[in-house]
Short mmCIF file of C-alpha atoms and ligand atoms in Angstrom, two decimals:
data_model
loop_
_atom_site.label_atom_id
_atom_site.label_comp_id
_atom_site.label_asym_id
_atom_site.label_seq_id
_atom_site.Cartn_x
_atom_site.Cartn_y
_atom_site.Cartn_z
CA PRO A 21 -27.88 16.90 10.16
CA ARG A 22 -25.35 18.71 8.66
CA ARG A 23 -21.46 18.42 9.23
CA ARG A 24 -20.40 21.50 9.85
CA GLN A 25 -17.43 22.06 6.82
CA LEU A 26 -13.50 21.76 8.44
CA THR A 27 -11.39 24.36 8.17
CA THR A 28 -8.21 23.69 6.82
CA GLU A 29 -6.71 24.96 10.36
CA ASP A 30 -9.67 22.45 11.56
CA TYR A 31 -8.43 19.41 9.95
CA PHE A 32 -4.62 20.06 11.35
CA VAL A 33 -5.62 20.95 14.61
CA GLY A 34 -7.92 17.77 14.42
CA VAL A 35 -5.17 15.26 12.88
CA ARG A 36 -2.36 16.85 14.92
CA ASP A 37 -4.94 15.42 18.60
CA CYS A 38 -5.70 12.81 16.41
CA ASP A 39 -9.03 13.53 17.28
CA ILE A 40 -11.31 10.94 15.85
CA THR A 41 -14.17 12.33 14.15
CA VAL A 42 -11.33 14.98 12.59
CA LEU A 43 -9.70 11.84 11.40
CA PRO A 44 -11.19 9.88 8.53
CA ARG A 45 -12.40 12.78 8.14
CA ALA A 46 -9.50 14.43 6.57
CA LEU A 47 -9.16 10.62 5.36
CA THR A 48 -12.17 11.44 3.09
CA LEU A 49 -10.10 15.21 2.00
CA ILE A 50 -7.70 13.52 1.02
CA GLU A 51 -9.65 10.83 -0.78
CA SER A 52 -11.71 12.93 -2.34
CA ASN A 53 -10.89 13.79 -6.47
CA ASN A 54 -13.33 16.87 -6.52
CA PRO A 55 -10.65 19.45 -7.11
CA GLU A 56 -11.23 22.31 -4.31
CA HIS A 57 -11.31 19.33 -1.59
CA GLN A 58 -8.20 18.06 -3.67
CA ARG A 59 -6.66 21.73 -4.04
CA GLN A 60 -7.50 22.12 0.29
CA ALA A 61 -5.53 18.15 0.98
CA GLU A 62 -2.80 19.44 -0.64
CA THR A 63 -2.39 22.27 1.93
CA LEU A 64 -2.93 20.72 4.55
CA LEU A 65 -0.49 17.93 3.93
CA THR A 66 1.73 20.34 3.75
CA ARG A 67 1.24 21.94 6.75
CA LEU A 68 1.38 18.32 8.02
CA LEU A 69 4.61 16.68 6.29
CA PRO A 70 6.61 18.70 9.48
CA TYR A 71 5.03 15.34 11.62
CA THR A 72 5.50 12.41 9.39
CA GLY A 73 8.17 10.52 9.43
CA ASN A 74 7.94 8.69 12.95
CA ALA A 75 6.03 5.73 12.30
CA ILE A 76 7.17 1.96 11.25
CA ARG A 77 5.88 1.44 7.83
CA VAL A 78 5.60 -2.39 7.06
CA GLY A 79 3.80 -3.90 3.65
CA ILE A 80 2.34 -6.93 4.14
CA SER A 81 0.64 -9.00 0.77
CA GLY A 82 -0.87 -12.03 0.34
CA ALA A 83 -3.32 -13.69 -1.60
CA PRO A 84 -6.67 -13.78 -0.49
CA GLY A 85 -7.67 -16.31 1.51
CA ALA A 86 -3.70 -16.31 2.90
CA GLY A 87 -4.50 -14.66 6.56
CA LYS A 88 -3.44 -11.27 6.55
CA SER A 89 -6.85 -9.72 8.43
CA THR A 90 -6.59 -12.74 10.82
CA PHE A 91 -3.00 -11.07 10.94
CA ILE A 92 -3.59 -8.10 11.24
CA GLU A 93 -5.72 -8.27 14.06
CA ALA A 94 -3.59 -10.85 16.02
CA LEU A 95 -0.51 -8.47 15.62
CA GLY A 96 -2.56 -4.91 15.79
CA LEU A 97 -3.92 -6.27 19.37
CA GLN A 98 -0.41 -7.33 20.80
CA LEU A 99 0.70 -3.78 19.68
CA THR A 100 -1.85 -1.73 21.53
CA ALA A 101 -1.93 -4.33 24.52
CA GLN A 102 1.50 -2.93 24.29
CA GLY A 103 0.42 0.71 23.93
CA ARG A 104 1.40 1.10 20.87
CA ARG A 105 -0.44 2.50 18.26
CA VAL A 106 -1.79 0.89 15.29
CA ALA A 107 -2.89 2.39 11.63
CA VAL A 108 -4.36 -0.43 9.25
CA LEU A 109 -4.65 0.83 5.18
CA ALA A 110 -5.22 -1.18 2.76
CA VAL A 111 -4.41 -0.69 -1.41
CA ASP A 112 -6.94 -2.86 -2.58
CA PRO A 113 -5.87 -3.78 -6.93
CA SER A 114 -9.65 -3.91 -7.21
CA SER A 115 -11.04 -1.48 -6.04
CA GLY A 116 -10.47 1.10 -9.28
CA ILE A 117 -11.43 -2.08 -11.83
CA SER A 118 -14.89 -2.97 -11.15
CA GLY A 119 -15.83 -1.46 -7.66
CA GLY A 120 -15.40 -4.24 -5.98
CA SER A 121 -12.89 -5.12 -3.50
CA ILE A 122 -10.98 -7.59 -2.97
CA LEU A 123 -9.62 -6.89 0.16
CA GLY A 124 -13.29 -7.45 1.61
CA ASP A 125 -14.40 -5.88 4.57
CA LYS A 126 -12.75 -4.56 7.63
CA THR A 127 -15.70 -4.67 10.01
CA ARG A 128 -13.62 -7.97 9.57
CA MET A 129 -10.92 -7.07 12.54
CA SER A 130 -13.86 -5.83 14.51
CA ARG A 131 -11.55 -6.22 17.01
CA LEU A 132 -8.75 -4.80 16.71
CA ALA A 133 -11.23 -2.16 14.65
CA ALA A 134 -12.67 -1.53 19.17
CA GLU A 135 -9.19 -0.70 20.11
CA PRO A 136 -9.13 2.75 20.83
CA ASN A 137 -5.24 3.03 20.13
CA ALA A 138 -6.24 1.09 16.10
CA TYR A 139 -7.89 2.43 13.93
CA ILE A 140 -8.91 0.97 10.54
CA ARG A 141 -8.88 2.20 7.17
CA PRO A 142 -10.49 0.39 4.62
CA SER A 143 -8.77 0.58 0.79
CA PRO A 144 -9.83 4.36 -1.55
CA SER A 145 -12.29 3.14 -4.09
CA ALA A 146 -12.75 5.22 -7.14
CA GLY A 147 -10.16 5.82 -9.34
CA THR A 148 -5.81 3.66 -11.36
CA LEU A 149 -4.23 1.62 -8.98
CA GLY A 150 -1.63 4.04 -9.28
CA GLY A 151 -4.10 7.02 -8.11
CA VAL A 152 -5.21 4.26 -4.89
CA ALA A 153 -1.65 3.80 -4.45
CA SER A 154 -0.74 7.18 -4.19
CA LYS A 155 -4.27 8.59 -2.17
CA THR A 156 -2.82 5.74 0.67
CA ARG A 157 0.36 6.48 0.57
CA GLU A 158 -0.02 10.28 1.80
CA SER A 159 -3.60 8.98 4.57
CA LEU A 160 0.25 7.25 4.97
CA LEU A 161 1.84 10.88 5.89
CA VAL A 162 -1.13 11.94 7.55
CA CYS A 163 -1.68 9.14 10.00
CA GLU A 164 2.06 9.70 11.06
CA ALA A 165 1.03 13.19 11.70
CA ALA A 166 -1.81 12.16 13.78
CA GLY A 167 0.99 10.05 16.43
CA TYR A 168 0.65 6.86 15.50
CA GLU A 169 3.76 4.79 15.67
CA ILE A 170 3.90 1.85 13.09
CA VAL A 171 1.33 2.13 10.05
CA LEU A 172 0.58 -1.52 8.68
CA VAL A 173 -0.14 -1.38 4.83
CA GLU A 174 -2.05 -3.89 3.32
CA THR A 175 -2.54 -5.49 0.12
CA VAL A 176 -3.16 -8.41 -1.92
CA GLY A 177 -0.59 -10.18 -3.08
CA VAL A 178 -0.82 -8.97 -7.47
CA GLY A 179 1.93 -7.60 -8.80
CA GLN A 180 1.83 -4.08 -9.13
CA SER A 181 0.48 -3.33 -6.27
CA GLU A 182 3.06 -5.25 -3.64
CA THR A 183 5.12 -2.68 -5.64
CA MET A 184 3.52 0.53 -4.91
CA VAL A 185 3.17 -0.66 -0.71
CA ALA A 186 6.97 -1.50 -0.85
CA GLU A 187 7.18 1.72 -3.06
CA MET A 188 5.48 3.28 0.74
CA THR A 189 6.68 1.34 3.13
CA ASP A 190 10.58 0.37 5.20
CA CYS A 191 9.90 -3.46 5.12
CA PHE A 192 7.63 -6.05 3.23
CA LEU A 193 5.90 -8.64 4.62
CA ALA A 194 4.26 -11.59 2.79
CA LEU A 195 2.38 -14.57 4.11
CA MET A 196 2.49 -17.63 2.36
CA LEU A 197 -0.19 -20.17 2.21
CA PRO A 198 1.09 -23.90 2.76
CA GLY A 199 1.57 -25.75 0.35
CA ALA A 200 2.29 -23.13 -2.18
CA GLY A 201 5.64 -24.28 -1.14
CA ASP A 202 5.46 -26.66 -3.83
CA ASP A 203 4.92 -24.73 -6.45
CA LEU A 204 8.43 -22.81 -6.38
CA GLN A 205 6.48 -20.31 -9.56
CA GLY A 206 4.45 -18.78 -7.15
CA ILE A 207 7.91 -17.34 -5.08
CA LYS A 208 8.70 -14.60 -8.32
CA ARG A 209 12.87 -13.23 -7.82
CA GLY A 210 10.60 -9.67 -8.26
CA LEU A 211 8.94 -10.62 -4.89
CA LEU A 212 12.21 -11.77 -3.24
CA GLU A 213 13.26 -8.13 -3.88
CA LEU A 214 10.32 -6.18 -1.81
CA VAL A 215 10.67 -8.94 0.66
CA ASP A 216 12.17 -8.44 3.54
CA VAL A 217 10.13 -11.49 5.60
CA ILE A 218 9.06 -14.30 4.45
CA ALA A 219 5.69 -16.22 7.54
CA VAL A 220 3.90 -19.09 5.86
CA ASN A 221 0.47 -18.88 8.15
CA LYS A 222 -2.03 -21.03 8.82
CA ALA A 223 1.16 -23.74 10.45
CA ASP A 224 -0.56 -25.58 12.71
CA SER A 225 -3.11 -28.64 12.66
CA ALA A 226 -4.10 -30.21 9.83
CA THR A 227 -1.70 -27.65 7.77
CA LEU A 228 1.11 -27.42 10.10
CA LYS A 229 3.39 -30.41 8.41
CA ALA A 230 2.39 -27.86 4.88
CA ALA A 231 3.45 -24.91 6.49
CA GLU A 232 7.13 -25.68 7.44
CA LEU A 233 7.38 -27.62 3.97
CA ALA A 234 7.26 -24.79 3.10
CA ALA A 235 8.97 -22.27 4.32
CA HIS A 236 12.11 -25.02 4.49
CA GLN A 237 10.58 -24.97 0.22
CA TYR A 238 11.04 -20.77 0.24
CA GLU A 239 14.18 -20.26 2.45
CA MET A 240 15.83 -22.89 -0.83
CA ALA A 241 14.08 -20.75 -3.41
CA ILE A 242 15.96 -17.60 -1.55
CA HIS A 243 19.83 -18.91 -1.78
CA SER A 244 18.97 -19.67 -5.18
CA ILE A 245 17.38 -17.67 -6.97
CA LEU A 246 19.57 -14.91 -4.94
CA GLY A 247 22.48 -15.98 -3.94
CA LYS A 248 24.73 -14.73 -1.18
CA GLN A 249 23.30 -10.79 -0.12
CA ASP A 250 24.20 -9.08 2.66
CA HIS A 251 20.41 -8.87 3.82
CA PRO A 252 17.29 -12.31 2.41
CA PRO A 253 14.62 -12.65 3.39
CA GLN A 254 13.88 -14.35 6.44
CA VAL A 255 11.75 -17.48 6.34
CA LEU A 256 9.08 -17.96 9.38
CA THR A 257 6.03 -19.69 10.33
CA CYS A 258 3.68 -19.13 12.03
CA SER A 259 -0.08 -19.17 12.60
CA ALA A 260 -2.45 -16.24 12.61
CA LEU A 261 -4.76 -17.94 14.24
CA HIS A 262 -3.61 -18.82 16.65
CA ASP A 263 -1.07 -15.97 17.87
CA GLN A 264 1.53 -17.78 17.18
CA ARG A 265 5.10 -16.62 16.69
CA VAL A 266 3.16 -13.32 15.77
CA ASP A 267 5.28 -12.38 17.20
CA ALA A 268 8.74 -13.44 16.37
CA VAL A 269 7.67 -12.05 12.46
CA TRP A 270 6.70 -9.02 14.25
CA GLN A 271 10.32 -9.01 15.66
CA ALA A 272 12.06 -10.54 12.33
CA VAL A 273 10.31 -6.78 10.51
CA GLN A 274 12.10 -4.97 13.61
CA GLN A 275 14.58 -5.91 12.87
CA ARG A 276 15.07 -5.19 9.54
CA TYR A 277 13.67 -2.05 10.47
CA THR A 278 16.70 -1.87 13.28
CA ALA A 279 19.07 -2.56 11.25
CA MET A 280 17.88 0.06 8.13
CA LYS A 281 17.48 3.07 10.84
CA SER A 282 20.74 2.40 12.47
CA GLY A 283 22.91 2.04 9.41
CA GLY A 284 21.00 4.94 7.63
CA ASP A 285 19.72 2.98 4.51
CA LEU A 286 16.07 4.16 5.66
CA ALA A 287 16.90 7.49 5.10
CA ALA A 288 18.25 6.99 2.08
CA LYS A 289 15.46 3.98 1.16
CA ARG A 290 12.52 7.06 1.85
CA SER A 291 14.03 9.47 -0.24
CA ARG A 292 14.76 7.65 -3.39
CA GLN A 293 10.72 6.55 -2.23
CA GLN A 294 10.19 10.12 -2.81
CA VAL A 295 12.21 10.71 -6.28
CA ARG A 296 10.00 7.39 -7.50
CA TRP A 297 6.44 8.77 -5.63
CA LEU A 298 6.91 11.92 -8.07
CA TRP A 299 7.59 10.63 -11.15
CA ALA A 300 4.38 7.81 -10.08
CA ILE A 301 2.44 10.42 -9.48
CA ILE A 302 3.03 12.76 -12.80
CA GLU A 303 2.06 9.45 -14.41
CA ASP A 304 -1.23 8.76 -13.23
CA ARG A 305 -2.23 12.18 -13.80
CA MET A 306 -1.08 12.31 -17.75
CA LYS A 307 -2.84 8.98 -18.05
CA GLN A 308 -6.12 10.35 -16.17
CA ALA A 309 -6.28 13.52 -18.54
CA LEU A 310 -5.27 11.07 -21.50
CA ARG A 311 -8.44 10.00 -20.82
CA LYS A 312 -10.49 12.40 -19.66
CA HIS A 313 -9.44 14.65 -22.89
CA PRO A 314 -12.72 15.34 -24.48
CA GLY A 315 -10.96 15.29 -27.98
CA VAL A 316 -9.45 11.87 -26.57
CA ARG A 317 -12.52 10.71 -26.32
CA ARG A 318 -14.78 12.51 -29.21
CA ILE A 319 -11.99 9.67 -31.56
CA ARG A 320 -10.67 6.84 -29.73
CA GLU A 321 -13.29 4.21 -30.28
CA GLY A 322 -13.26 5.09 -33.56
CA LEU A 323 -9.28 4.81 -34.18
CA GLU A 324 -9.98 1.04 -31.81
CA SER A 325 -12.52 -0.21 -34.27
CA GLU A 326 -9.98 0.67 -37.45
CA VAL A 327 -6.82 -1.19 -35.48
CA LEU A 328 -8.90 -3.83 -34.51
CA ALA A 329 -9.89 -4.78 -37.94
CA GLY A 330 -6.35 -4.28 -39.09
CA SER A 331 -6.57 -0.70 -41.09
CA LEU A 332 -4.47 0.76 -39.18
CA PRO A 333 -1.69 0.13 -37.73
CA PRO A 334 -1.80 0.31 -34.00
CA GLU A 335 1.28 3.48 -33.75
CA ALA A 336 -0.64 5.88 -36.46
CA ALA A 337 -3.66 5.36 -34.51
CA ALA A 338 -1.42 6.17 -31.12
CA SER A 339 0.14 9.11 -32.72
CA LYS A 340 -3.37 9.57 -33.50
CA ILE A 341 -4.04 9.93 -30.14
CA LEU A 342 -1.57 12.07 -28.78
CA GLN A 343 -1.68 14.67 -31.44
CA THR A 344 -5.36 15.63 -30.69
CA PHE A 345 -4.41 14.59 -27.21
CA GLY A 346 -1.36 18.00 -27.95
CA MET A 347 2.16 15.86 -28.29
CA GLN A 348 2.56 17.07 -31.00
CA GLU A 349 6.15 15.22 -32.21
CA PRO A 350 5.71 11.83 -33.03
CA CYS A 351 7.82 9.67 -31.06
CA GLY A 352 11.53 8.64 -32.07
CA ILE A 353 11.86 5.21 -31.07
P1 GDP B 425 -6.88 -12.88 3.59
O1 GDP B 425 -8.26 -12.85 2.85
O2 GDP B 425 -6.17 -12.84 3.49
O3 GDP B 425 -7.43 -11.22 5.40
O4 GDP B 425 -7.47 -14.10 5.12
P2 GDP B 425 -8.37 -15.03 6.18
O5 GDP B 425 -8.14 -14.25 7.34
O6 GDP B 425 -9.96 -13.77 6.11
O7 GDP B 425 -8.46 -15.67 6.68
C1 GDP B 425 -8.41 -16.55 6.26
C2 GDP B 425 -9.81 -17.51 6.74
O8 GDP B 425 -8.11 -18.86 6.97
C3 GDP B 425 -10.12 -17.75 7.48
O9 GDP B 425 -11.36 -19.07 7.75
C4 GDP B 425 -9.02 -18.27 8.39
O10 GDP B 425 -9.72 -18.23 9.77
C5 GDP B 425 -8.07 -18.98 8.67
N1 GDP B 425 -7.49 -18.57 8.81
C6 GDP B 425 -6.01 -17.74 9.07
N2 GDP B 425 -4.94 -17.98 9.85
C7 GDP B 425 -5.22 -18.81 10.48
C8 GDP B 425 -4.20 -20.25 10.74
O11 GDP B 425 -2.59 -19.72 11.35
N3 GDP B 425 -4.29 -21.20 10.92
C9 GDP B 425 -5.97 -20.84 10.36
N4 GDP B 425 -5.92 -22.35 10.94
N5 GDP B 425 -6.63 -20.48 9.44
C10 GDP B 425 -6.39 -19.70 9.23
#
């Protein structure tokens, strides 16, 4: 049977009641690229906005295989056992490009998914990374309005998607593989500036020593790269598989959050994030508009081949494309 269409009021009431039949549909509405759905989603979000902002928002990144799902499941089960409500969202940087997925199927966290106090949502799949991230950010707000107290946003450890997740969260946790510390190239200044807590996972059995060594090396790298700082990232080891020190990692995250909140830094951080999102959304929509523009689509391949052949400088091709798009003046540099 076809499901009844929901009104904005239905969505609003359903989300506020955390009606588990309505919440996923509200998130589907948010993720939709249909212009009419987008308008309804904007109205819904505006209505929900006064009820948002009450969760701890935590970004979690790690290379494929670092143990993100295992860690999130262990942490989520601990938190739900304490009666806390946890939502897990994901930003998959591969989803927009290939239609494939690095983060994979969230049925991996099947035990957590079965908890009534947990909600797991896979990454939105269509669009640019910016679009995927911006929809995830809106989903985060919806989950807050539904009363989730902890929102975990998972992503893969590659530059741009980590930055976008850091832009929507209060604290950032990087899960590392033991052994990765051998290669200090692996720890970039950029990542160090994003993270609050580094947890070297798989600190058990055969990889225990390697994990401890890696943790030590990260400590040294932090010291030498960042120097003296008020809040240097904290480094811990854990074993998500055996649920060892997952609680300690969470405590470190929470400590960071509490310190930010009581110092007034949290409110300031969230306000700055809002303004950066404004511009990120504008840039993303402009890129999409450029890509979809019929005139641009007509001329782009021809101009690309001319640039490829070396018969037209990229600057001239760019001016032609932008003029076609409607930008009158060539950009002065
Ligand atoms: P993800 O790709 O980052 O989500 O990683 P997964 O959570 O799927 O874990 C990848 C593999 O590492 C799986 O086979 C896990 O069982 C294993 N794994 C995860 N955490 C640990 C751990 O703490 N210790 C050990 N020994 N293996 C782990």
